[in-house]
Short mmCIF file of C-alpha atoms in Angstrom, two decimals:
data_model
loop_
_atom_site.label_atom_id
_atom_site.label_comp_id
_atom_site.label_asym_id
_atom_site.label_seq_id
_atom_site.Cartn_x
_atom_site.Cartn_y
_atom_site.Cartn_z
CA MET F 184 22.86 -80.49 -25.97
CA GLN F 185 23.99 -76.81 -25.74
CA ARG F 186 20.15 -75.63 -25.68
CA ASP F 187 18.80 -78.21 -23.82
CA ASP F 188 20.88 -77.62 -20.74
CA ALA F 189 20.28 -74.04 -21.36
CA PHE F 190 16.65 -75.12 -21.00
CA LEU F 191 16.95 -76.86 -17.92
CA ARG F 192 19.23 -73.88 -16.44
CA ALA F 193 16.06 -71.78 -17.52
CA TRP F 194 13.93 -73.78 -15.41
CA GLN F 195 16.00 -73.56 -12.78
CA ASP F 196 16.28 -69.68 -12.96
CA ASN F 197 12.14 -69.93 -13.03
CA ALA F 198 12.42 -71.47 -9.68
CA GLY F 199 14.38 -69.40 -8.21
CA ARG F 200 12.47 -66.11 -9.14
CA LEU F 201 8.89 -67.48 -8.40
CA SER F 202 6.90 -65.49 -5.70
CA ASP F 203 3.46 -65.05 -4.01
CA ALA F 204 2.39 -62.37 -6.21
CA GLY F 205 0.05 -64.04 -8.25
CA GLU F 206 -0.47 -67.22 -6.56
CA ASP F 207 -4.06 -67.12 -6.64
CA GLU F 208 -4.87 -66.95 -10.47
CA GLY F 209 -8.12 -68.22 -10.48
CA GLY F 210 -9.28 -65.93 -7.28
CA GLY F 211 -10.72 -67.98 -5.60
CA GLU F 212 -13.96 -67.80 -7.50
CA ARG F 213 -14.13 -71.74 -9.18
CA PRO F 214 -14.10 -74.44 -6.77
CA VAL F 215 -11.03 -76.82 -6.80
CA LEU F 216 -11.03 -80.23 -7.44
CA CYS F 217 -9.00 -82.45 -5.46
CA PHE F 218 -7.20 -85.64 -5.69
CA ARG F 219 -5.03 -88.04 -3.86
CA THR F 220 -2.90 -88.40 -7.69
CA LEU F 221 -2.65 -86.77 -10.98
CA TRP F 222 -0.88 -88.21 -14.21
CA ILE F 223 -0.45 -85.91 -17.21
CA SER F 224 1.73 -86.41 -19.96
CA ASP F 225 2.67 -85.48 -23.50
CA LEU F 226 2.30 -81.53 -22.84
CA HIS F 227 5.09 -80.96 -25.45
CA LEU F 228 5.59 -77.60 -24.27
CA GLY F 229 8.03 -75.45 -27.36
CA THR F 230 5.09 -76.29 -29.75
CA PRO F 231 2.38 -74.58 -31.63
CA GLY F 232 0.64 -77.35 -30.98
CA CYS F 233 0.59 -77.53 -26.99
CA GLN F 234 -3.06 -76.47 -25.39
CA ALA F 235 -0.91 -74.33 -22.78
CA HIS F 236 -3.93 -72.07 -22.27
CA ALA F 237 -5.87 -75.10 -21.38
CA LEU F 238 -3.43 -76.89 -19.40
CA LEU F 239 -2.83 -74.11 -17.01
CA ASP F 240 -6.61 -73.65 -16.45
CA PHE F 241 -6.22 -77.45 -15.88
CA LEU F 242 -3.41 -77.05 -13.58
CA LYS F 243 -4.94 -73.83 -11.40
CA ASN F 244 -8.18 -76.08 -10.75
CA THR F 245 -6.77 -79.05 -9.51
CA GLU F 246 -4.72 -80.19 -6.33
CA CYS F 247 -3.28 -83.21 -5.28
CA GLU F 248 -0.60 -84.97 -3.05
CA THR F 249 1.28 -86.09 -6.05
CA LEU F 250 1.67 -85.17 -9.57
CA TYR F 251 3.43 -87.17 -11.91
CA LEU F 252 4.76 -85.83 -15.10
CA VAL F 253 5.10 -88.71 -17.10
CA GLY F 254 7.54 -87.69 -20.12
CA ASP F 255 7.07 -85.64 -23.02
CA ILE F 256 6.28 -82.33 -21.16
CA VAL F 257 9.28 -80.60 -23.17
CA ASP F 258 9.01 -80.79 -26.83
CA GLY F 259 13.15 -81.21 -27.19
CA TRP F 260 12.94 -82.61 -31.02
CA GLN F 261 10.63 -79.31 -32.11
CA LEU F 262 13.19 -76.96 -30.01
CA LYS F 263 16.12 -77.94 -31.78
CA ARG F 264 14.55 -77.33 -35.28
CA HIS F 265 12.68 -74.36 -34.26
CA TRP F 266 12.75 -72.26 -30.91
CA TYR F 267 9.23 -71.49 -30.14
CA TRP F 268 8.68 -70.89 -26.72
CA PRO F 269 6.06 -68.51 -25.51
CA GLN F 270 4.53 -66.67 -22.48
CA ALA F 271 1.76 -69.62 -21.89
CA HIS F 272 4.53 -71.98 -21.59
CA ASN F 273 6.67 -70.37 -19.35
CA ASP F 274 3.37 -69.59 -16.95
CA VAL F 275 2.95 -73.61 -17.04
CA VAL F 276 6.51 -74.05 -15.89
CA GLN F 277 6.03 -71.77 -13.59
CA LYS F 278 2.51 -73.31 -12.09
CA LEU F 279 4.71 -76.86 -11.90
CA LEU F 280 7.08 -75.33 -9.74
CA ARG F 281 4.31 -73.09 -7.98
CA LYS F 282 2.65 -76.90 -7.16
CA ALA F 283 5.93 -77.92 -5.97
CA ARG F 284 7.03 -75.47 -3.71
CA LYS F 285 3.57 -75.10 -2.26
CA GLY F 286 3.69 -79.22 -0.99
CA THR F 287 3.12 -81.22 -4.01
CA ARG F 288 5.06 -83.99 -4.56
CA VAL F 289 6.02 -83.70 -7.98
CA ILE F 290 7.93 -86.20 -9.96
CA PHE F 291 9.39 -85.96 -13.68
CA ILE F 292 9.62 -88.85 -15.50
CA PRO F 293 11.42 -88.09 -19.30
CA GLY F 294 9.96 -89.60 -22.79
CA ASN F 295 11.67 -89.50 -25.81
CA HIS F 296 11.10 -85.97 -26.77
CA ASP F 297 12.23 -85.02 -23.39
CA GLU F 298 14.87 -87.71 -23.35
CA PHE F 299 17.72 -85.16 -22.58
CA ALA F 300 16.77 -84.95 -19.27
CA ARG F 301 17.40 -88.64 -18.71
CA LYS F 302 20.70 -88.02 -17.78
CA TYR F 303 19.26 -85.79 -15.04
CA LEU F 304 18.22 -88.96 -13.24
CA HIS F 305 17.92 -88.48 -9.68
CA HIS F 306 18.37 -85.22 -9.56
CA ASN F 307 15.94 -82.48 -8.52
CA PHE F 308 14.74 -79.12 -10.20
CA GLY F 309 12.91 -76.35 -7.91
CA GLY F 310 11.81 -79.28 -5.87
CA ILE F 311 10.61 -81.45 -9.09
CA GLU F 312 12.12 -85.14 -9.11
CA VAL F 313 13.49 -86.53 -12.18
CA ALA F 314 13.20 -90.76 -12.44
CA ASP F 315 13.16 -92.85 -14.77
CA GLU F 316 10.31 -94.97 -13.74
CA TRP F 317 7.97 -95.00 -10.46
CA VAL F 318 5.85 -97.40 -8.63
CA HIS F 319 3.01 -95.91 -7.45
CA GLU F 320 0.79 -97.99 -4.81
CA THR F 321 -3.08 -96.55 -4.65
CA ALA F 322 -4.54 -95.86 -1.44
CA ASP F 323 -6.36 -99.54 -1.86
CA GLY F 324 -3.09 -101.09 -2.02
CA ARG F 325 -2.66 -101.64 -5.82
CA LYS F 326 1.03 -100.92 -7.40
CA LEU F 327 1.20 -99.40 -10.75
CA TRP F 328 4.03 -99.00 -13.28
CA VAL F 329 4.60 -95.25 -13.92
CA ILE F 330 6.73 -94.95 -17.08
CA HIS F 331 6.30 -92.88 -20.60
CA GLY F 332 5.85 -95.65 -22.67
CA ASP F 333 8.35 -95.08 -25.58
CA LEU F 334 10.50 -98.21 -24.98
CA PHE F 335 7.92 -100.24 -26.40
CA ASP F 336 7.59 -97.99 -29.31
CA GLY F 337 9.47 -100.45 -31.96
CA VAL F 338 9.87 -97.53 -34.59
CA ILE F 339 11.55 -95.72 -32.06
CA GLN F 340 14.20 -98.14 -30.55
CA CYS F 341 14.94 -99.69 -34.20
CA ALA F 342 14.39 -96.51 -36.90
CA LYS F 343 14.44 -93.35 -34.71
CA TRP F 344 14.96 -91.38 -38.08
CA LEU F 345 11.51 -93.14 -39.17
CA ALA F 346 10.22 -91.45 -35.56
CA TYR F 347 11.23 -88.31 -36.47
CA VAL F 348 10.08 -87.79 -39.89
CA GLY F 349 6.45 -89.36 -38.16
CA ASP F 350 6.91 -86.41 -35.77
CA SER F 351 7.75 -83.88 -38.75
CA LEU F 352 4.01 -84.86 -40.37
CA TYR F 353 2.15 -85.49 -37.13
CA GLU F 354 3.49 -81.63 -36.57
CA PHE F 355 2.28 -80.85 -40.22
CA THR F 356 -1.24 -82.57 -39.25
CA LEU F 357 -1.48 -80.11 -36.43
CA ARG F 358 -0.73 -76.97 -38.03
CA LEU F 359 -3.55 -78.24 -40.54
CA ASN F 360 -5.77 -79.00 -38.52
CA ARG F 361 -5.52 -75.58 -36.43
CA HIS F 362 -6.22 -73.72 -39.59
CA PHE F 363 -9.32 -75.95 -40.15
CA ASN F 364 -10.58 -75.60 -36.70
CA SER F 365 -10.24 -72.03 -37.27
CA LEU F 366 -12.65 -72.03 -40.51
CA ARG F 367 -14.92 -74.30 -38.18
CA ALA F 368 -15.12 -71.76 -35.15
CA ARG F 369 -15.74 -69.09 -37.24
CA ILE F 370 -19.12 -70.74 -39.21
CA GLY F 371 -19.93 -71.78 -35.74
CA LEU F 372 -19.04 -75.61 -35.60
CA PRO F 373 -17.02 -77.53 -32.72
CA TYR F 374 -13.22 -78.57 -32.68
CA TRP F 375 -12.59 -81.55 -34.49
CA SER F 376 -9.31 -83.01 -34.61
CA LEU F 377 -8.14 -84.73 -38.00
CA SER F 378 -4.95 -86.32 -36.61
CA LYS F 379 -6.98 -88.28 -33.82
CA TYR F 380 -9.13 -89.33 -36.59
CA LEU F 381 -6.76 -90.57 -38.84
CA LYS F 382 -5.27 -92.49 -35.90
CA HIS F 383 -8.43 -94.09 -35.14
CA LYS F 384 -9.33 -95.13 -38.96
CA VAL F 385 -6.11 -96.41 -40.06
CA LYS F 386 -6.04 -99.65 -39.81
CA ARG F 387 -1.84 -99.72 -39.28
CA ALA F 388 -2.07 -96.57 -36.90
CA VAL F 389 -4.93 -98.89 -34.99
CA SER F 390 -2.88 -102.06 -34.81
CA TYR F 391 0.17 -100.17 -33.82
CA MET F 392 -1.64 -98.85 -30.12
CA GLY F 393 -2.99 -102.25 -29.45
CA ASP F 394 0.36 -103.74 -29.82
CA PHE F 395 1.94 -101.06 -28.25
CA GLU F 396 -0.70 -101.28 -24.87
CA GLN F 397 -0.36 -105.32 -25.22
CA ALA F 398 3.35 -105.17 -24.76
CA VAL F 399 3.37 -102.54 -21.80
CA ALA F 400 0.86 -104.75 -19.59
CA ARG F 401 2.35 -107.56 -20.26
CA GLU F 402 5.82 -106.25 -18.84
CA ALA F 403 3.87 -104.55 -16.09
CA GLU F 404 2.60 -108.18 -14.97
CA ARG F 405 6.17 -109.42 -15.44
CA ARG F 406 6.96 -106.90 -12.82
CA GLY F 407 4.26 -108.11 -10.63
CA MET F 408 2.38 -105.01 -10.77
CA GLN F 409 -1.58 -105.19 -10.92
CA GLY F 410 -1.50 -102.15 -13.66
CA VAL F 411 0.57 -99.77 -15.84
CA VAL F 412 0.64 -96.06 -16.61
CA CYS F 413 1.74 -94.61 -19.64
CA GLY F 414 1.54 -91.73 -22.26
CA HIS F 415 3.80 -91.53 -25.45
CA ILE F 416 0.53 -92.68 -27.82
CA HIS F 417 -1.87 -90.05 -27.39
CA HIS F 418 -4.82 -91.91 -26.99
CA ALA F 419 -6.61 -91.90 -23.55
CA GLU F 420 -7.56 -94.99 -22.27
CA MET F 421 -8.51 -97.36 -19.13
CA ARG F 422 -9.49 -101.31 -19.31
CA GLU F 423 -8.06 -104.21 -18.23
CA ILE F 424 -5.33 -106.61 -20.31
CA ASP F 425 -5.19 -110.08 -19.04
CA GLY F 426 -5.98 -109.02 -15.79
CA ILE F 427 -3.52 -105.99 -15.75
CA LEU F 428 -5.12 -102.37 -15.51
CA TYR F 429 -3.66 -100.31 -18.43
CA CYS F 430 -4.08 -96.58 -18.31
CA ASN F 431 -2.80 -93.86 -20.65
CA ASP F 432 -2.80 -90.60 -19.45
CA GLY F 433 -3.91 -88.92 -23.00
CA ASP F 434 -1.89 -85.78 -24.06
CA TRP F 435 -2.25 -82.09 -23.85
CA VAL F 436 -2.31 -81.22 -27.43
CA GLU F 437 -5.51 -83.01 -28.74
CA SER F 438 -7.46 -84.82 -26.18
CA LEU F 439 -6.61 -82.77 -23.22
CA THR F 440 -7.08 -85.42 -20.20
CA ALA F 441 -5.58 -86.35 -17.40
CA LEU F 442 -5.18 -89.98 -15.31
CA ALA F 443 -6.65 -89.11 -11.40
CA GLU F 444 -6.58 -91.10 -8.10
CA HIS F 445 -9.13 -90.33 -5.56
CA ALA F 446 -8.70 -90.40 -1.86
CA ASP F 447 -10.08 -94.44 -1.45
CA GLY F 448 -7.63 -95.30 -4.72
CA ARG F 449 -10.34 -95.19 -7.51
CA LEU F 450 -8.89 -94.29 -11.06
CA GLU F 451 -10.67 -92.19 -13.74
CA LEU F 452 -10.06 -90.30 -16.57
CA VAL F 453 -10.10 -86.58 -16.69
CA ASP F 454 -11.14 -84.79 -20.01
CA TRP F 455 -10.83 -80.83 -19.69
CA THR F 456 -12.16 -80.68 -23.30
CA PRO F 457 -15.86 -79.97 -22.39
CA ARG F 458 -14.83 -76.91 -20.06
CA VAL F 459 -12.53 -75.67 -22.78
CA ARG F 460 -15.63 -75.76 -25.29
CA GLN F 461 -17.96 -74.21 -22.60
CA GLN F 462 -15.19 -71.43 -22.16
CA GLY F 463 -14.96 -70.69 -26.32
CA ARG F 464 -18.94 -70.60 -26.21
CA ARG F 465 -18.80 -68.24 -23.27
CA ALA F 466 -16.06 -66.34 -24.97
CA ALA F 467 -17.89 -66.31 -28.58
CA GLN F 468 -21.07 -65.24 -26.91
CA ALA F 469 -19.43 -62.68 -25.15
CA LEU F 470 -17.82 -60.47 -28.71
CA PRO F 471 -21.15 -59.16 -29.73
CA ALA F 472 -21.34 -57.27 -26.31
CA LEU F 473 -17.55 -56.06 -26.91
CA GLY F 474 -18.39 -53.90 -30.29
#
């Protein structure tokens, strides 16, 4: 717990040190995408798997009135095992704090990996509100229940030790995936996710995701909501389940997705992967010129 508290003190210190220097990192060269609301989750800051540079590019090039951080923003599980905090992860934290300071309402709903923050519910860190859950009303009047979703994960609730084992195996898969894709990049092939492939091909994993989605949708209906927004399972999805709109905003480890609400209340999943691939191709094309 000492390390968790130290992180939160560092978060507050970052808020206190923010200045206008470098405020417009994008230089105004690229158009900014404007939304009424954005939801992002499962950033897993503090792990090598976090796609911090892609996330920072997303945050620089989007604006919204309200930004929901839907859990697993900081990976406390991994940080307790091994401290990993490069500058890019600090840049993400500073960008989130800067958005809050510049008028975006930022609401942080902790997940299981950053459950240490649940003891700070209803507190405010650098303009970021901490809440256990939220009810969001869209511009067209629909009520969406916003939660991380780990409370509907039977493994975490009934056998937390198994969740820790699964987390370690997932991290191993991501490390293997990074080496594999480094080789693919050298021979000119695009990124391919081994862990995502396994999740969609292993029958038990597919069944688990379906059970999770059904359980979350049922609870949203019981609460009188028209929909639910969650994260947790790292699978971006937007579909109706028995008349309830189920939205999962994905993650920033593999899928690089967010959920967005437009000014009229229309919802869509934003996939940042094509932009990252385009930037990768441009960087690859520039290498011969540098030589």
